[in-house]
Amino acid sequence: MRMSVIGCGYLGAVHAAAMASIGHDVVGIDVDEDKVAALASGTAPFFEPRLSELLADGLASGRLRFRSSMADAAGADVHFLAVGTPQVAGGHAADLRYVDAAVDALLPHLRPGDVLAGKSTVPVGTAARLAERIADSGATLVWNPEFLREGWAVHDTLTPDRLVVGAAPGADGERAVEVLRSAYSSALEAGTPFLVTDLATSELVKGAANAFLATKISFINAMAEIAEAAGADVTLLADALGHDGRIGRRYLGSGIGFGGGCLPKDIRAFAARAEELGRGESVGFLREVDAINLRRRDRAVQLVVDALGGLVFGRRIAVLGAAFKPFSDDIRDSPALDVAVRLRGLGADVVVTDPAAIDNARAAHPQLGYARERDDALREADAVVIVTEWDEYRRDLSPTHAGGLVRGRIIVDGRNCLDAEAWRAAGWQYHGMGRR
């Protein structure tokens, strides 16, 4: 099937490469000519496992190409809309300028029978508005939300846990849904559930999923606050809760909270849209979810300050992690970098290391110190803070090895990813989040 993918950022580049890898003829379109040039040469503009291999294979096969002109999208059977929807400046709502601009640019190239499949995360009601905008072209709009996890995006595109397609009622909508079934035939043959909904429901699925996930993460972090006050251990609490089949253990890991370019801004936009619909009270709890999440960063900084006896100025602190999560170089709204910046603001000599995100972090925060190698960051440190749970830190770093490098054996485990007893037994002063 011939496809175009409009917008070649994180979502679009992965989607284009993945679709080409299963045999479709794909052109990725983006207005950023530098990004297009990089992708066309096989260079991924961000770190994502397996993406470089998919790009190389797709380009070599001729099934994948990248262009900067929307005219190159003409002739595709389905056009995937994958542009960003950032938070508006000075507010919480989603900025839809890029979505509208992409649809306007594509409109002259749409043919009767074409399918425009929206993948961008948008406020409910956007799809119906866009469907009206393209109606005269004879093309049909459906909404096909993405559920990608950074670090697992290729896997999640090729083997999704569900596929959702929202369509308007009628023959055109039904035909468009069948086009999407064909596009995802390999996943469907592997047993992936395919859910057909109305347009509004398909838009709500993404926002609701993010809201639930953020709530679960902030819930256990709220329990961490109570555990600290009560002298309890939130990790044992989470284990006990996780055995309840109605709750589950996944995403009940207490720490410094969530970040990235999606979850924080998406829950704010979800709440903002609920306010516009006159139902702000229905998601009023999301404001507290956001507040709990941000408080965890404060708590991590305070643990470092307290561990150093309140004397932070001039002390060397190794910060292990810069990306907002492992297997990514994304530093957008990164709790890890936020902790590092706050410690630097208190006068600490902060040295940040990360397996993938050093260059992005340095460009955003040149005032921090950086070390490409983990051990260089640890050397002569008065305290160590783990803020991104890369395997290099949570699994591969032994307390004995680290103890031979540092000046002070103080470690703050911002992700509760270490064996506390093992580190204490090696002579470390261990501090976790919501742990005794």
Tab-separated table of N, CA and C in Angstrom, residues 289-341:
chain	number	residue	atom	x	y	z
A	289	VAL	N	-2.565	15.423	40.495
A	289	VAL	CA	-1.627	14.458	39.898
A	289	VAL	C	-0.377	15.185	39.421
A	290	ASP	N	-0.572	16.301	38.735
A	290	ASP	CA	0.539	17.112	38.236
A	290	ASP	C	1.364	17.662	39.394
A	291	ALA	N	0.681	18.157	40.430
A	291	ALA	CA	1.385	18.752	41.566
A	291	ALA	C	2.212	17.718	42.325
A	292	ILE	N	1.636	16.526	42.549
A	292	ILE	CA	2.390	15.452	43.220
A	292	ILE	C	3.645	15.128	42.422
A	293	ASN	N	3.480	15.027	41.116
A	293	ASN	CA	4.603	14.678	40.255
A	293	ASN	C	5.742	15.679	40.391
A	294	LEU	N	5.405	16.951	40.404
A	294	LEU	CA	6.444	17.976	40.502
A	294	LEU	C	7.073	18.012	41.893
A	295	ARG	N	6.300	17.677	42.941
A	295	ARG	CA	6.849	17.669	44.294
A	295	ARG	C	7.947	16.634	44.466
A	296	ARG	N	7.893	15.560	43.712
A	296	ARG	CA	8.911	14.526	43.880
A	296	ARG	C	10.292	15.014	43.499
A	297	ARG	N	10.352	15.946	42.577
A	297	ARG	CA	11.642	16.529	42.224
A	297	ARG	C	12.203	17.324	43.407
A	298	ASP	N	11.307	18.077	44.051
A	298	ASP	CA	11.718	18.824	45.241
A	298	ASP	C	12.268	17.873	46.304
A	299	ARG	N	11.566	16.745	46.469
A	299	ARG	CA	11.969	15.802	47.510
A	299	ARG	C	13.344	15.211	47.225
A	300	ALA	N	13.626	14.893	45.975
A	300	ALA	CA	14.941	14.342	45.643
A	300	ALA	C	16.052	15.328	45.971
A	301	VAL	N	15.832	16.584	45.632
A	301	VAL	CA	16.827	17.613	45.950
A	301	VAL	C	17.009	17.724	47.456
A	302	GLN	N	15.906	17.697	48.196
A	302	GLN	CA	15.993	17.830	49.655
A	302	GLN	C	16.730	16.659	50.280
A	303	LEU	N	16.536	15.466	49.731
A	303	LEU	CA	17.276	14.304	50.244
A	303	LEU	C	18.778	14.496	50.089
A	304	VAL	N	19.202	15.064	48.970
A	304	VAL	CA	20.633	15.322	48.765
A	304	VAL	C	21.140	16.360	49.761
A	305	VAL	N	20.371	17.433	49.901
A	305	VAL	CA	20.766	18.510	50.825
A	305	VAL	C	20.887	17.968	52.247
A	306	ASP	N	19.887	17.203	52.669
A	306	ASP	CA	19.907	16.665	54.029
A	306	ASP	C	21.068	15.692	54.224
A	307	ALA	N	21.319	14.848	53.213
A	307	ALA	CA	22.391	13.864	53.330
A	307	ALA	C	23.753	14.534	53.460
A	308	LEU	N	23.888	15.707	52.860
A	308	LEU	CA	25.143	16.456	52.932
A	308	LEU	C	25.170	17.412	54.122
A	309	GLY	N	24.231	17.247	55.032
A	309	GLY	CA	24.203	18.081	56.230
A	309	GLY	C	23.867	19.528	55.959
A	310	GLY	N	23.185	19.775	54.843
A	310	GLY	CA	22.817	21.138	54.491
A	310	GLY	C	23.919	21.918	53.809
A	311	LEU	N	25.093	21.310	53.669
A	311	LEU	CA	26.244	21.998	53.072
A	311	LEU	C	26.421	21.515	51.634
A	312	VAL	N	25.758	22.195	50.704
A	312	VAL	CA	25.771	21.783	49.303
A	312	VAL	C	26.759	22.589	48.480
A	313	PHE	N	26.952	23.839	48.835
A	313	PHE	CA	27.785	24.736	48.026
A	313	PHE	C	29.196	24.156	47.856
A	314	GLY	N	29.601	24.048	46.591
A	314	GLY	CA	30.936	23.575	46.271
A	314	GLY	C	31.124	22.077	46.350
A	315	ARG	N	30.095	21.345	46.771
A	315	ARG	CA	30.221	19.886	46.855
A	315	ARG	C	29.995	19.277	45.476
A	316	ARG	N	30.779	18.267	45.163
A	316	ARG	CA	30.671	17.611	43.860
A	316	ARG	C	29.576	16.527	43.924
A	317	ILE	N	28.594	16.660	43.048
A	317	ILE	CA	27.477	15.719	43.024
A	317	ILE	C	27.399	15.073	41.648
A	318	ALA	N	27.476	13.758	41.612
A	318	ALA	CA	27.335	13.018	40.359
A	318	ALA	C	25.860	12.714	40.137
A	319	VAL	N	25.338	13.168	39.025
A	319	VAL	CA	23.938	12.932	38.675
A	319	VAL	C	23.912	11.907	37.546
A	320	LEU	N	23.420	10.717	37.851
A	320	LEU	CA	23.394	9.630	36.879
A	320	LEU	C	22.069	9.647	36.134
A	321	GLY	N	22.105	10.219	34.939
A	321	GLY	CA	20.914	10.309	34.096
A	321	GLY	C	20.600	11.740	33.722
A	322	ALA	N	20.134	11.891	32.488
A	322	ALA	CA	19.674	13.191	31.995
A	322	ALA	C	18.357	13.041	31.239
A	323	ALA	N	18.203	11.937	30.498
A	323	ALA	CA	16.955	11.684	29.780
A	323	ALA	C	15.822	11.460	30.776
A	324	PHE	N	14.592	11.703	30.344
A	324	PHE	CA	13.470	11.548	31.263
A	324	PHE	C	13.175	10.085	31.568
A	325	LYS	N	13.692	9.169	30.729
A	325	LYS	CA	13.542	7.741	30.966
A	325	LYS	C	14.668	7.024	30.249
A	326	PRO	N	14.952	5.755	30.617
A	326	PRO	CA	16.012	5.024	29.921
A	326	PRO	C	15.609	4.666	28.500
A	327	PHE	N	16.602	4.315	27.686
A	327	PHE	CA	16.437	3.953	26.279
A	327	PHE	C	15.907	5.123	25.455
A	328	SER	N	16.244	6.335	25.842
A	328	SER	CA	15.798	7.534	25.135
A	328	SER	C	16.825	8.634	25.345
A	329	ASP	N	16.887	9.578	24.389
A	329	ASP	CA	17.719	10.763	24.592
A	329	ASP	C	16.852	12.003	24.776
A	330	ASP	N	15.575	11.789	25.095
A	330	ASP	CA	14.600	12.870	25.224
A	330	ASP	C	14.762	13.548	26.583
A	331	ILE	N	15.020	14.851	26.575
A	331	ILE	CA	15.190	15.600	27.826
A	331	ILE	C	14.037	16.557	28.068
A	332	ARG	N	12.982	16.475	27.250
A	332	ARG	CA	11.850	17.378	27.436
A	332	ARG	C	11.207	17.130	28.798
A	333	ASP	N	11.070	18.179	29.576
A	333	ASP	CA	10.476	18.100	30.915
A	333	ASP	C	11.059	16.931	31.698
A	334	SER	N	12.374	16.797	31.629
A	334	SER	CA	13.040	15.672	32.279
A	334	SER	C	13.187	15.917	33.775
A	335	PRO	N	12.606	15.066	34.619
A	335	PRO	CA	12.831	15.217	36.056
A	335	PRO	C	14.305	15.110	36.420
A	336	ALA	N	15.029	14.281	35.689
A	336	ALA	CA	16.444	14.084	35.958
A	336	ALA	C	17.219	15.393	35.826
A	337	LEU	N	17.022	16.060	34.705
A	337	LEU	CA	17.729	17.331	34.494
A	337	LEU	C	17.234	18.415	35.435
A	338	ASP	N	15.954	18.377	35.760
A	338	ASP	CA	15.410	19.363	36.692
A	338	ASP	C	16.106	19.251	38.043
A	339	VAL	N	16.302	18.042	38.528
A	339	VAL	CA	17.020	17.836	39.788
A	339	VAL	C	18.448	18.354	39.677
A	340	ALA	N	19.114	18.061	38.567
A	340	ALA	CA	20.489	18.518	38.370
A	340	ALA	C	20.574	20.038	38.371
A	341	VAL	N	19.650	20.684	37.668
A	341	VAL	CA	19.653	22.146	37.584
A	341	VAL	C	19.390	22.768	38.957
